[in-house]
mmCIF file of C-alpha atoms and ligand atoms in Angstrom:
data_model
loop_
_atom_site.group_PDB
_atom_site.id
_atom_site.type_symbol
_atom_site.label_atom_id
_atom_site.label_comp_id
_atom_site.label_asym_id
_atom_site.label_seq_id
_atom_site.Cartn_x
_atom_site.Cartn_y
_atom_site.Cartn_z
ATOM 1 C CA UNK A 27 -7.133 13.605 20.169
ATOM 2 C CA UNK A 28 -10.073 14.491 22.254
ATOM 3 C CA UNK A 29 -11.146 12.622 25.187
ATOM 4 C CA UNK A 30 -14.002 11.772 23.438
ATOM 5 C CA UNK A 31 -14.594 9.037 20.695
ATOM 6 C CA UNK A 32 -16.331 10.078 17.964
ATOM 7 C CA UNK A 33 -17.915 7.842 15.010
ATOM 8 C CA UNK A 34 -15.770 10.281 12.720
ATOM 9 C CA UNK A 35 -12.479 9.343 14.406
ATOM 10 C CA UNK A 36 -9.987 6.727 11.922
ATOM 11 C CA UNK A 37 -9.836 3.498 14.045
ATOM 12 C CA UNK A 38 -6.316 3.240 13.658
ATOM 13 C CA UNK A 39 -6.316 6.456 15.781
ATOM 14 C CA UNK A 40 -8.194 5.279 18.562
ATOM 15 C CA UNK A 41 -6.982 2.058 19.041
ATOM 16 C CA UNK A 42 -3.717 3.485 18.878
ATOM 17 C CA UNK A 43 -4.434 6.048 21.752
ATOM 18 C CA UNK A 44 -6.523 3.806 23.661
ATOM 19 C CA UNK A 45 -5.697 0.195 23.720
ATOM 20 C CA UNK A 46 -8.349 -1.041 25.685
ATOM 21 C CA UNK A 47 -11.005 -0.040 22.328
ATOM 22 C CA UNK A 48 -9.543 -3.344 20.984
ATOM 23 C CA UNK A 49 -11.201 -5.168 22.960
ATOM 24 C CA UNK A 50 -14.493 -3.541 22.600
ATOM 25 C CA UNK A 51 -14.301 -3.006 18.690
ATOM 26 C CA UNK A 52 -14.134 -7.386 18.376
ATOM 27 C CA UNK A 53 -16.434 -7.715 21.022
ATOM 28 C CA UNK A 54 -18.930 -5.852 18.646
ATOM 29 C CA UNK A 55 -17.654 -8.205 16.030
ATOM 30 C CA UNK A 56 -15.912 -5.443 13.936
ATOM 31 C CA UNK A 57 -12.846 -7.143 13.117
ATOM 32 C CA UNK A 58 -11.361 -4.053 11.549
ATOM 33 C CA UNK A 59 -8.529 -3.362 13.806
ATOM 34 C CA UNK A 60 -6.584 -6.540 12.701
ATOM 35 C CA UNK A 61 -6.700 -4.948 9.227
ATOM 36 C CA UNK A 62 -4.102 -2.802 7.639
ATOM 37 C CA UNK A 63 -6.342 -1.129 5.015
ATOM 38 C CA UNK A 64 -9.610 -1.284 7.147
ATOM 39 C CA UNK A 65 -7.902 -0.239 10.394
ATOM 40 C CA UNK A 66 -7.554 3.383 8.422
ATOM 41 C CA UNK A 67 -10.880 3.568 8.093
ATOM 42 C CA UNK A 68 -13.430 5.705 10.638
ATOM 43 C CA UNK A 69 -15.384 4.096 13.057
ATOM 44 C CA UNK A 70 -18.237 4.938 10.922
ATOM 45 C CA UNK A 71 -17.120 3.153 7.520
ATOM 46 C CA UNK A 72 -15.702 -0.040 9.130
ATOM 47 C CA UNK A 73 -19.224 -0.182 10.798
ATOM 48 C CA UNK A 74 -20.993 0.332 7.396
ATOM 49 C CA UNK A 75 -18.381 -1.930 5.862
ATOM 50 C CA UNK A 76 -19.515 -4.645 8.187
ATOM 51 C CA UNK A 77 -23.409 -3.924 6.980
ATOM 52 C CA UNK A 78 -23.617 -2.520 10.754
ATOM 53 C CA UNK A 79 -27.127 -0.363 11.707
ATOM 54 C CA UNK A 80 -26.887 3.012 12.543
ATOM 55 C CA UNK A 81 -28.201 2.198 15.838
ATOM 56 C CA UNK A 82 -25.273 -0.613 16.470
ATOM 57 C CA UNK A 83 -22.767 2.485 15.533
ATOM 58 C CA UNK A 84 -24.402 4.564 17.555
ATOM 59 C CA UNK A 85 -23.329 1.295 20.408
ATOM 60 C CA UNK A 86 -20.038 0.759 20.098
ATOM 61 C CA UNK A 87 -19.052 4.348 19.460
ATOM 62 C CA UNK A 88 -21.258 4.369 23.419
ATOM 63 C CA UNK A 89 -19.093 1.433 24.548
ATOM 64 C CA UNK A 90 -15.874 2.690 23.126
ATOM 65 C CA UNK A 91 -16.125 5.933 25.284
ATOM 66 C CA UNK A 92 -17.376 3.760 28.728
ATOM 67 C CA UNK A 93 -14.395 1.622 28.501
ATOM 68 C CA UNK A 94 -11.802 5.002 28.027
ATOM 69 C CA UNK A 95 -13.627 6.196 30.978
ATOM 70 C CA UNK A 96 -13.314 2.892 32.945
ATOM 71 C CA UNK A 97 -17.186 2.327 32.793
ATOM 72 C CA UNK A 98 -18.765 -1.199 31.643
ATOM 73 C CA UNK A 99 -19.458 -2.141 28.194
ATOM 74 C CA UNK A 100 -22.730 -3.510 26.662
ATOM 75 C CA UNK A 101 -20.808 -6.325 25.162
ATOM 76 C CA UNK A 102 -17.785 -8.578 26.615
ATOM 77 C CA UNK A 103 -14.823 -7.692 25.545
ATOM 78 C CA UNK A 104 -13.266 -9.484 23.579
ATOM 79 C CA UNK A 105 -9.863 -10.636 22.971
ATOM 80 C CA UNK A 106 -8.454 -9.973 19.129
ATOM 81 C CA UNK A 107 -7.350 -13.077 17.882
ATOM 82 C CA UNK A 108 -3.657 -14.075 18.603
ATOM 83 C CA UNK A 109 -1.652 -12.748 15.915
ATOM 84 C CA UNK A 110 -4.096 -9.903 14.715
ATOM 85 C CA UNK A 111 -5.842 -7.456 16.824
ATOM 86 C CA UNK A 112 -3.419 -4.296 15.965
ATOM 87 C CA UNK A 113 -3.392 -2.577 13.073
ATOM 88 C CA UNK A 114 0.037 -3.179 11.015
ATOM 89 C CA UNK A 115 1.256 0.095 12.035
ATOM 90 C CA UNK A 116 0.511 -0.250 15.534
ATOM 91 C CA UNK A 117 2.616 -3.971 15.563
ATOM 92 C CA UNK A 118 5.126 -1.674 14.669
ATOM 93 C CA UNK A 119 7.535 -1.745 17.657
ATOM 94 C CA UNK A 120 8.708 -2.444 14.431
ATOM 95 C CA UNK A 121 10.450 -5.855 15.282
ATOM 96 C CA UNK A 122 7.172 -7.843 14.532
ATOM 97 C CA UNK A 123 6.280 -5.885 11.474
ATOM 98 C CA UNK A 124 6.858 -7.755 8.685
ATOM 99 C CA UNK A 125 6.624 -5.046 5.882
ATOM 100 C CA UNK A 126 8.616 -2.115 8.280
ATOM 101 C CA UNK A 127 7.868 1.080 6.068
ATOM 102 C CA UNK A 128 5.919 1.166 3.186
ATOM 103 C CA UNK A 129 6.725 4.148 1.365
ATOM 104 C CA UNK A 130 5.121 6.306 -1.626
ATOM 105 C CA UNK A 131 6.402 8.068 -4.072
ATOM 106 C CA UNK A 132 4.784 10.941 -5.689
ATOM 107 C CA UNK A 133 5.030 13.638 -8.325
ATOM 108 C CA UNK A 134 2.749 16.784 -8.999
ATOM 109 C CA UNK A 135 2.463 15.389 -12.984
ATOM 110 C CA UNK A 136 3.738 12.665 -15.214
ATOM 111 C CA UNK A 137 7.191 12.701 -17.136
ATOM 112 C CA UNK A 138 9.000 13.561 -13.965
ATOM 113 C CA UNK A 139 10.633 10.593 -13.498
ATOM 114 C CA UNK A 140 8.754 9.396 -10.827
ATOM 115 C CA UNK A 141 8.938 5.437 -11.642
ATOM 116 C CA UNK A 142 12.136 5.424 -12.701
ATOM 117 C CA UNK A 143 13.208 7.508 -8.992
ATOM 118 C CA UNK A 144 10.926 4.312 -7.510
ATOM 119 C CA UNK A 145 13.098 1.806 -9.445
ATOM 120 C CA UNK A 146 16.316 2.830 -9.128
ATOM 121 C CA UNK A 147 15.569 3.595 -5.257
ATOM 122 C CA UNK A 148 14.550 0.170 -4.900
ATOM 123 C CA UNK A 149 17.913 -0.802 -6.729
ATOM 124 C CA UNK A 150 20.009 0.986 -4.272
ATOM 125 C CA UNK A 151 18.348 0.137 -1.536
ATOM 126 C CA UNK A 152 19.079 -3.833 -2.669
ATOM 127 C CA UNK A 153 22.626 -3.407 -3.484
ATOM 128 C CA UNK A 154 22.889 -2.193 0.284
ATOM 129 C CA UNK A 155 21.313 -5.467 1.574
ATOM 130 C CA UNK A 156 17.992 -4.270 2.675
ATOM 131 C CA UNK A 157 14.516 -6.396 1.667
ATOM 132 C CA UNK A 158 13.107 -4.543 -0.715
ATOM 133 C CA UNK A 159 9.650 -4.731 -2.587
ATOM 134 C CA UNK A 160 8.198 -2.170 -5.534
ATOM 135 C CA UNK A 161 4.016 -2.066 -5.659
ATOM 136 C CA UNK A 162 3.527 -0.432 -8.847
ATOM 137 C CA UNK A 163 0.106 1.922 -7.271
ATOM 138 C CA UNK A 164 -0.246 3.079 -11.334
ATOM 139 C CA UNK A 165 -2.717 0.333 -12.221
ATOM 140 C CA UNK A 166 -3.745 2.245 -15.285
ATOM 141 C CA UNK A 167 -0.300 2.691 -16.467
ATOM 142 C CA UNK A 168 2.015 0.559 -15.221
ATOM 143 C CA UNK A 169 5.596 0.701 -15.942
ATOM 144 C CA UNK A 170 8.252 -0.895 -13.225
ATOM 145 C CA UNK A 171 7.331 -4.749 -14.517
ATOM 146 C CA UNK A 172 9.443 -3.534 -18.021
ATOM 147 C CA UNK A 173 11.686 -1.436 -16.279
ATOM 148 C CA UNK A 174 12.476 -4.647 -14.484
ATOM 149 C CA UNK A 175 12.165 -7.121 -17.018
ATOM 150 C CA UNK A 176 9.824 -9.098 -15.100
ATOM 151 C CA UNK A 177 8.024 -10.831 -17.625
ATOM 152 C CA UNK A 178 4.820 -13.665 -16.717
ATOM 153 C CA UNK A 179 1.878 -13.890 -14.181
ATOM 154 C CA UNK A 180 2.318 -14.286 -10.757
ATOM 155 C CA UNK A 181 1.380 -17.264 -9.149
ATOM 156 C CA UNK A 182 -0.083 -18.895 -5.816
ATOM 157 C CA UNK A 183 2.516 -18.842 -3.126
ATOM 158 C CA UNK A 184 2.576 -21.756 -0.882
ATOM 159 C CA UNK A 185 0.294 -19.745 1.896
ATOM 160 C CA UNK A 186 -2.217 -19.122 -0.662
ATOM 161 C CA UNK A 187 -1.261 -15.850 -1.196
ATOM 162 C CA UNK A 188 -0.118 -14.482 -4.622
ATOM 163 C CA UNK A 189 3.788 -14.743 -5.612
ATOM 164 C CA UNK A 190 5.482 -11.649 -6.343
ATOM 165 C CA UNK A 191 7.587 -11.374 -9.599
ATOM 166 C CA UNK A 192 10.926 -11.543 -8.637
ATOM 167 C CA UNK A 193 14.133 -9.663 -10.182
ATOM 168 C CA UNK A 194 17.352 -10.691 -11.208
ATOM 169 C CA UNK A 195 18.960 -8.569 -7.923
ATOM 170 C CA UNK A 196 15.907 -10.004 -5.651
ATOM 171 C CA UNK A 197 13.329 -6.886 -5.660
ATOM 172 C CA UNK A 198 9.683 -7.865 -4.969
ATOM 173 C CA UNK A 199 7.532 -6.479 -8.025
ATOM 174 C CA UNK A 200 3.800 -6.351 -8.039
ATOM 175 C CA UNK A 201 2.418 -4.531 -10.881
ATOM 176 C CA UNK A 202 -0.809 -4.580 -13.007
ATOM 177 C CA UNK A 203 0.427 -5.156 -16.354
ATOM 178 C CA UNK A 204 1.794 -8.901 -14.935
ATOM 179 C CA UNK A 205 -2.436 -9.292 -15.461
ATOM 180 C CA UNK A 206 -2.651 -7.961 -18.592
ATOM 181 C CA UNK A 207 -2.622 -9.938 -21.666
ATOM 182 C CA UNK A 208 -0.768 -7.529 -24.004
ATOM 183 C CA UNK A 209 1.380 -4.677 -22.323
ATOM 184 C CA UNK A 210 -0.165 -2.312 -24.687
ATOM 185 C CA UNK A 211 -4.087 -3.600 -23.104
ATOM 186 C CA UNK A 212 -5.756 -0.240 -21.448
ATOM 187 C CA UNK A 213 -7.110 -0.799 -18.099
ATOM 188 C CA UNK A 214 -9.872 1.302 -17.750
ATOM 189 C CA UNK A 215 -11.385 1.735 -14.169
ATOM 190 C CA UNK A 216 -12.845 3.642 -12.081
ATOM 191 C CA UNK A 217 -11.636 4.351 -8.472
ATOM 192 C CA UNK A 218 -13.270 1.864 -6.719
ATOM 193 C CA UNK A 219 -11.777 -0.677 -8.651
ATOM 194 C CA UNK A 220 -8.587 0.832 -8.550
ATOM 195 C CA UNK A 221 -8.550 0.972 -4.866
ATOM 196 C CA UNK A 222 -9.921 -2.799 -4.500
ATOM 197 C CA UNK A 223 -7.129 -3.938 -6.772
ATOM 198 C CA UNK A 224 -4.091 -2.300 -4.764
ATOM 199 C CA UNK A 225 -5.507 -2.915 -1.430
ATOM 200 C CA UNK A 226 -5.380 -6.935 -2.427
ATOM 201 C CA UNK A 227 -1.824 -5.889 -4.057
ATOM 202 C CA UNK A 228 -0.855 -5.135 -0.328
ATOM 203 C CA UNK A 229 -2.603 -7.838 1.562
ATOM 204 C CA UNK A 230 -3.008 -10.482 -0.666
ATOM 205 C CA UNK A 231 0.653 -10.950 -2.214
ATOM 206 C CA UNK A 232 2.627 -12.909 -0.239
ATOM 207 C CA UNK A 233 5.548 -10.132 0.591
ATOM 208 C CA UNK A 234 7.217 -11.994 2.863
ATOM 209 C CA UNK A 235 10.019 -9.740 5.281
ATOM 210 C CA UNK A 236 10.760 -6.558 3.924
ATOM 211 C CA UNK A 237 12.348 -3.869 5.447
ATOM 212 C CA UNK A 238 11.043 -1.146 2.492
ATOM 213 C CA UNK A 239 7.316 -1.104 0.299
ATOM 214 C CA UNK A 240 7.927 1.212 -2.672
ATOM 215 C CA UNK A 241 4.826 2.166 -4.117
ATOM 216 C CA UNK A 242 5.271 4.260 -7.052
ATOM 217 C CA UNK A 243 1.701 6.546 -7.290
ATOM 218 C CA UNK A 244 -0.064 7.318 -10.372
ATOM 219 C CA UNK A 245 1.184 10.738 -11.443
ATOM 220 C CA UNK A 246 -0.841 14.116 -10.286
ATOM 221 C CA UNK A 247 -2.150 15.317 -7.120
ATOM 222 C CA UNK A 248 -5.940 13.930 -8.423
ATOM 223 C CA UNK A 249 -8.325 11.158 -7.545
ATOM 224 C CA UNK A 250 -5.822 8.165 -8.771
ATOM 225 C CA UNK A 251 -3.115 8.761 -6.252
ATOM 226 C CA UNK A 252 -5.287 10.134 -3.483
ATOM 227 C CA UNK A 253 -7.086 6.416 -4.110
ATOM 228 C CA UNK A 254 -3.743 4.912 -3.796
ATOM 229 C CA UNK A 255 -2.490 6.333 -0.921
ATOM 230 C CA UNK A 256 -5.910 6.000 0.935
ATOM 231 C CA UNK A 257 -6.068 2.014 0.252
ATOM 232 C CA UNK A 258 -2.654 1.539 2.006
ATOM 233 C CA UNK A 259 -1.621 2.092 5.104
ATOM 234 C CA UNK A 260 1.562 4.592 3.842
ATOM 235 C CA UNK A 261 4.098 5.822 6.685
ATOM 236 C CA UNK A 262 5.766 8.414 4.267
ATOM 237 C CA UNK A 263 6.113 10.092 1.126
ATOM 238 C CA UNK A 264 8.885 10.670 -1.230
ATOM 239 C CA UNK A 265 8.233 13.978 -3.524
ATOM 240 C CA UNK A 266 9.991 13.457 -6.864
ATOM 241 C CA UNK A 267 10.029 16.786 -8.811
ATOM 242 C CA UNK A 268 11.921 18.325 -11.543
ATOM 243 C CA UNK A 269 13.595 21.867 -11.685
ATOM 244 C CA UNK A 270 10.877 23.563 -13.601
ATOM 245 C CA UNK A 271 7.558 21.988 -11.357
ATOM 246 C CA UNK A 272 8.465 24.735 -8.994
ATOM 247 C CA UNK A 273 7.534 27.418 -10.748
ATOM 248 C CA UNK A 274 4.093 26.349 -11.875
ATOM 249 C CA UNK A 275 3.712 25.168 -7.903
ATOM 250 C CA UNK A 276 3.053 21.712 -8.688
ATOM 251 C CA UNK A 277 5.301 21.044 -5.657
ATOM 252 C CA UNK A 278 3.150 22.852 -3.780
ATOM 253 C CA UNK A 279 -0.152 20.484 -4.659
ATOM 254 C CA UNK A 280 1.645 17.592 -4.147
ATOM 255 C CA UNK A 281 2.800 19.048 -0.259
ATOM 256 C CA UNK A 282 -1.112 20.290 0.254
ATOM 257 C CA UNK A 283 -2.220 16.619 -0.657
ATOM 258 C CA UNK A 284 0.377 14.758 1.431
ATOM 259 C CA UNK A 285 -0.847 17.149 4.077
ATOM 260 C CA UNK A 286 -4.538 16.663 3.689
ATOM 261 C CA UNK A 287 -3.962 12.660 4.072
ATOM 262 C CA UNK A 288 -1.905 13.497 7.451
ATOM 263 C CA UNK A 289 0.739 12.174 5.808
ATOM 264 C CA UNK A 290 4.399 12.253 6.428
ATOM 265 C CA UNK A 291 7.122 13.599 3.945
ATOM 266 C CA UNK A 292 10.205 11.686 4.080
ATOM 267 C CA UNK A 293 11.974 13.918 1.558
ATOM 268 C CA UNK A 294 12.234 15.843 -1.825
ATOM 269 C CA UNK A 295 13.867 13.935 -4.920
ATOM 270 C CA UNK A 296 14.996 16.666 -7.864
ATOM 271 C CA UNK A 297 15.360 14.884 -10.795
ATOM 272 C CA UNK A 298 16.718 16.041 -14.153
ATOM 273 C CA UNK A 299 18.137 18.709 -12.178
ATOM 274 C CA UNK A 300 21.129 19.137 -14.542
ATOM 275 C CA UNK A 301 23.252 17.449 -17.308
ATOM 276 C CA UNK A 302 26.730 16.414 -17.160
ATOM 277 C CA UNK A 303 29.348 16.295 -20.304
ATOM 278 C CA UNK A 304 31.642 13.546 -20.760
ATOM 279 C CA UNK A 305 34.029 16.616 -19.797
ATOM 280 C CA UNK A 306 31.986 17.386 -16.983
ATOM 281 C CA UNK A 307 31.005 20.666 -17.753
ATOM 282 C CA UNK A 308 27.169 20.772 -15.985
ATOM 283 C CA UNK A 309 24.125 21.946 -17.853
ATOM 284 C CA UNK A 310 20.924 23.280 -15.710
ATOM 285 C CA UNK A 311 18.675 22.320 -18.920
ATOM 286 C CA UNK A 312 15.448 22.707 -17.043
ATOM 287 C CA UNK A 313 16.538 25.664 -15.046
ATOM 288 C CA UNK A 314 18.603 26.453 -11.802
ATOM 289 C CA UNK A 315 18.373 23.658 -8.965
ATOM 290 C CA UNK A 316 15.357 24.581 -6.400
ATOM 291 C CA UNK A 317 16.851 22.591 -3.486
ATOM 292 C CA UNK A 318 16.923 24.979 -1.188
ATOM 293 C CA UNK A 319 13.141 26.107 -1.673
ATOM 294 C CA UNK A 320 11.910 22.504 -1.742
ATOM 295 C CA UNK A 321 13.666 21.896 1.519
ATOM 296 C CA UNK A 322 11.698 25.187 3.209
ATOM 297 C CA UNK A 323 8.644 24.214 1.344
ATOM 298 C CA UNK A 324 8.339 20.757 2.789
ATOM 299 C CA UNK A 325 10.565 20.826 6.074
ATOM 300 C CA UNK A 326 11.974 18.205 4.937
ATOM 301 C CA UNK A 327 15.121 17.134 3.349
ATOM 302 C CA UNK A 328 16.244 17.183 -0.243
ATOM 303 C CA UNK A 329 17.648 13.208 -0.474
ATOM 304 C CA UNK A 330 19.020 13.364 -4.313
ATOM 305 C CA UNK A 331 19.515 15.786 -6.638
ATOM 306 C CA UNK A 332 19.829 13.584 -10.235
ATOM 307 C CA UNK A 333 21.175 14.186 -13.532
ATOM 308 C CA UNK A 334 19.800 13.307 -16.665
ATOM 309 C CA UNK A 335 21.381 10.447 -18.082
ATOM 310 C CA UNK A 336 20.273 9.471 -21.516
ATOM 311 C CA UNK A 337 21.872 6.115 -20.888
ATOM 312 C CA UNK A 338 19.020 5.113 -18.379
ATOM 313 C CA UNK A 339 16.466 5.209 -21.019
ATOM 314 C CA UNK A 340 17.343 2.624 -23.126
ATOM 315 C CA UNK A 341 18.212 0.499 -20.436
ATOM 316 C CA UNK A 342 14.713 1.266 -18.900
ATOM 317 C CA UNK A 343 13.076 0.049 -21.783
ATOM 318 C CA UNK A 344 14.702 -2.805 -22.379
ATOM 319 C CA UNK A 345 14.022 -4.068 -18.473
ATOM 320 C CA UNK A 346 17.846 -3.707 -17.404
ATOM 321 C CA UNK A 347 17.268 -1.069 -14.894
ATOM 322 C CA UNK A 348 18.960 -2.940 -12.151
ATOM 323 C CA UNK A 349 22.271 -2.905 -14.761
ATOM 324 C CA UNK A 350 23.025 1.057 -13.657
ATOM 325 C CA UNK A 351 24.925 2.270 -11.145
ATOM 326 C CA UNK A 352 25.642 5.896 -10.333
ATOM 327 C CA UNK A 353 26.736 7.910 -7.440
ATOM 328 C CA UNK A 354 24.062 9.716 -7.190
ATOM 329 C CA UNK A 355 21.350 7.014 -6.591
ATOM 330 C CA UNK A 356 23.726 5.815 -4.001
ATOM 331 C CA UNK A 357 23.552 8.694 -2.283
ATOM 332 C CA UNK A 358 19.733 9.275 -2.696
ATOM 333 C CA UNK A 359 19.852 5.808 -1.222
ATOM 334 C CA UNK A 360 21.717 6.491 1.744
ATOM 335 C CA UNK A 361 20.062 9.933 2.280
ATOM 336 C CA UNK A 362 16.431 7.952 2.126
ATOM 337 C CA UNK A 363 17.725 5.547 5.198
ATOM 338 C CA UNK A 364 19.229 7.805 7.402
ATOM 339 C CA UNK A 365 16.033 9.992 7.595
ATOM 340 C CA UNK A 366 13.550 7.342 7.627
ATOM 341 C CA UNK A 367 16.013 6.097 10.611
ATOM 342 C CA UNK A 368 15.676 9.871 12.378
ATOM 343 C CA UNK A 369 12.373 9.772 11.822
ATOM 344 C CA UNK A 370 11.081 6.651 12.859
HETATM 345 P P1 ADP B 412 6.841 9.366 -14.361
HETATM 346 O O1 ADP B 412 6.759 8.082 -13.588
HETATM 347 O O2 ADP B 412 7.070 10.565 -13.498
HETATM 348 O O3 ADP B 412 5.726 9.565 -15.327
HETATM 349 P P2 ADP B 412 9.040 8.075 -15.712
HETATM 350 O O4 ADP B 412 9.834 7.562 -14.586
HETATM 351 O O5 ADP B 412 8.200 7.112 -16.482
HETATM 352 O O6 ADP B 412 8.157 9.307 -15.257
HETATM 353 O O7 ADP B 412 10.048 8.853 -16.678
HETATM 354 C C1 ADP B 412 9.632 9.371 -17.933
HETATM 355 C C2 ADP B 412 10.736 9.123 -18.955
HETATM 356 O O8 ADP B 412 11.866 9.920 -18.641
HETATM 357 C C3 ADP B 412 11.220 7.680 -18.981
HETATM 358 O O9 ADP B 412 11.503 7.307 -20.298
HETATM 359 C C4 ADP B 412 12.471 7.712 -18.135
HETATM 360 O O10 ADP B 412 13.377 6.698 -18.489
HETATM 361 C C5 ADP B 412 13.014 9.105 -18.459
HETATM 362 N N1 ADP B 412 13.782 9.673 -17.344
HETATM 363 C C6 ADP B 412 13.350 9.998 -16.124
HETATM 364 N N2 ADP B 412 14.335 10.511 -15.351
HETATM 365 C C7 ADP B 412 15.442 10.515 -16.127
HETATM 366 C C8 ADP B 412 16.799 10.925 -15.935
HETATM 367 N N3 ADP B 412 17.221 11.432 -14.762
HETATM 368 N N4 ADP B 412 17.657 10.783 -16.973
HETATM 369 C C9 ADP B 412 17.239 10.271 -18.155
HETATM 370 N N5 ADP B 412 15.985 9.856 -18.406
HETATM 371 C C10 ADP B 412 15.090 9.986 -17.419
#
């Protein structure tokens, strides 16, 4: 980053490299800093968030450069309150972090497998011990709730928050169609709305300690999970594609995206990479494995490489997800912490 604070700049960023802004940014009264979601947004947007003049912008953006430069302020600094006053990522020296990575996954299109990845993920991760929650980022069509078998509405939690559905093995779920009447109810909204709603399924439901967020994105590389992944304050990305996506370069969208956000790729899931006879004779149904490309595309690693299993259908629909157990989820599992570890 330049030495030179510009209205343009993401707050997270600034207060990040330059502590001291803190101080400046609540002594403006722009309390944005203290905010997960509002932390990632620019100088410029927290200050129109806040109803903010152009000419007040145009002052702290002033002050935030004098106090870099060791110069005085037009306002006293002020403390952030106790508590608050770093962004979520920033508490990060992680021990006082009380959701350590939240995590999304992604695919370049829809019938990947890209919920079911997020599930059984989440699954793994459980069985090994860690605190695990699923935010189900496709409000319009929602589909970890059934996969679950979380059925009912989630209520107040003693801190006034909203209560996360719970599973049978102890997974957080937070997903739109616990709102819905019927499961089969459209919801119909625009990006704004889509964006409100997740950012108060991060900060409003009472998550408690966990040491993984899964948010499964809606499917593409368009507006809905580009909304999604803006609203939250993400520290990676899990790629879920399948052996054919390569060759239309859907991989590739989904890489450009994650790249445009300044995001971080964790790793590359294949899924229904091949089929496996009682006999164990393997089928590539969808075409030879593309490991090895994904890995060069992305620089980062492949973590699983699945088979299809038309077992995990039917117990998908009928919300027993948390029933199956194969090998290779347990290694996808183990391949997902070890990274995050490395990279962190
Ligand atoms: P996406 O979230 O990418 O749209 P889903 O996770 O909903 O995709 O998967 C689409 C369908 O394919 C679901 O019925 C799911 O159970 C099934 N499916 C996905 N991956 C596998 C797999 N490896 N083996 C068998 N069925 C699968």
């Amino acid at each position: 980053m330049a030495d030179t604070i510009t209205a343009d700049m993401i707050i997270h960023d600034v207060v990040s490299r330059y502590p001291a802004t803190v101080k400046v940014f609540h002594g403006h009264g722009l309390p944005c800093t203290a905010c997960a979601v509002g932390s990632r947004e620019s100088v410029a947007q927290g200050a129109r968030t806040h109803r903010f003049t152009p000419e007040k912008l145009d002052q702290i953006v002033k002050d935030l450069n004098a106090v870099i430069n060791g110069e005085p302020v037009s306002v006293a600094p002020k403390k952030a309150p106790v508590g608050r006053g770093v962004p979520l990522t920033m508490a990060n020296s992680a021990a006082d972090r009380k959701i350590k990575q939240v995590i999304a996954i992604m695919s370049g299109k829809g019938g990947v497998g890209k919920s079911l990845v997020t599930g059984l993920l989440a699954v793994s991760l459980r069985r090994q011990g860690q605190r695990v929650g699923v935010l189900d980022g496709d409000i319009t069509g929602p589909s970890i709730a059934r996969m679950f078998g979380t059925k009912g509405q989630p209520t107040k939690s003693p801190n006034g928050g909203i209560e996360p559905l719970v599973s049978k093995g102890g997974i957080k779920i937070m997903s739109m169609n616990m709102f819905l009447e019927r499961e089969s109810d459209p919801v119909v909204w625009r990006g704004p709305m889509v964006s409100s709603a997740i950012k108060q399924f991060y900060s409003d439901v009472d998550w408690g300690e966990l040491d993984y967020l899964l948010v499964d994105l809606p499917p593409g590389t368009s507006d809905a999970p580009m909304t999604v992944m803006q609203a939250l304050p993400v520290d990676g990305v899990v790629i879920v594609s399948s052996p054919q996506m390569l060759a239309t370069m859907i991989v590739m969208k989904c890489i450009n995206m994650v790249r445009q956000l300044k995001g971080l790729i964790v790793g590359v899931v294949e899924n229904m990479a091949y089929f496996e006879t009682p006999n164990g004779e393997r089928y590539e149904i969808f075409g030879p494995s593309n490991g090895t490309e994904l890995v060069s595309m992305t620089g980062a690693p492949l973590l699983g490489h699945l088979p299809i299993d038309p077992s995990l259908t039917t117990l998908c629909d009928s919300g027993r997800v948390e029933e199956y157990y194969a090998e290779a989820y347990e290694e996808l599992a183990g391949n997902f912490v070890n990274t995050l570890k490395i990279k962190r």
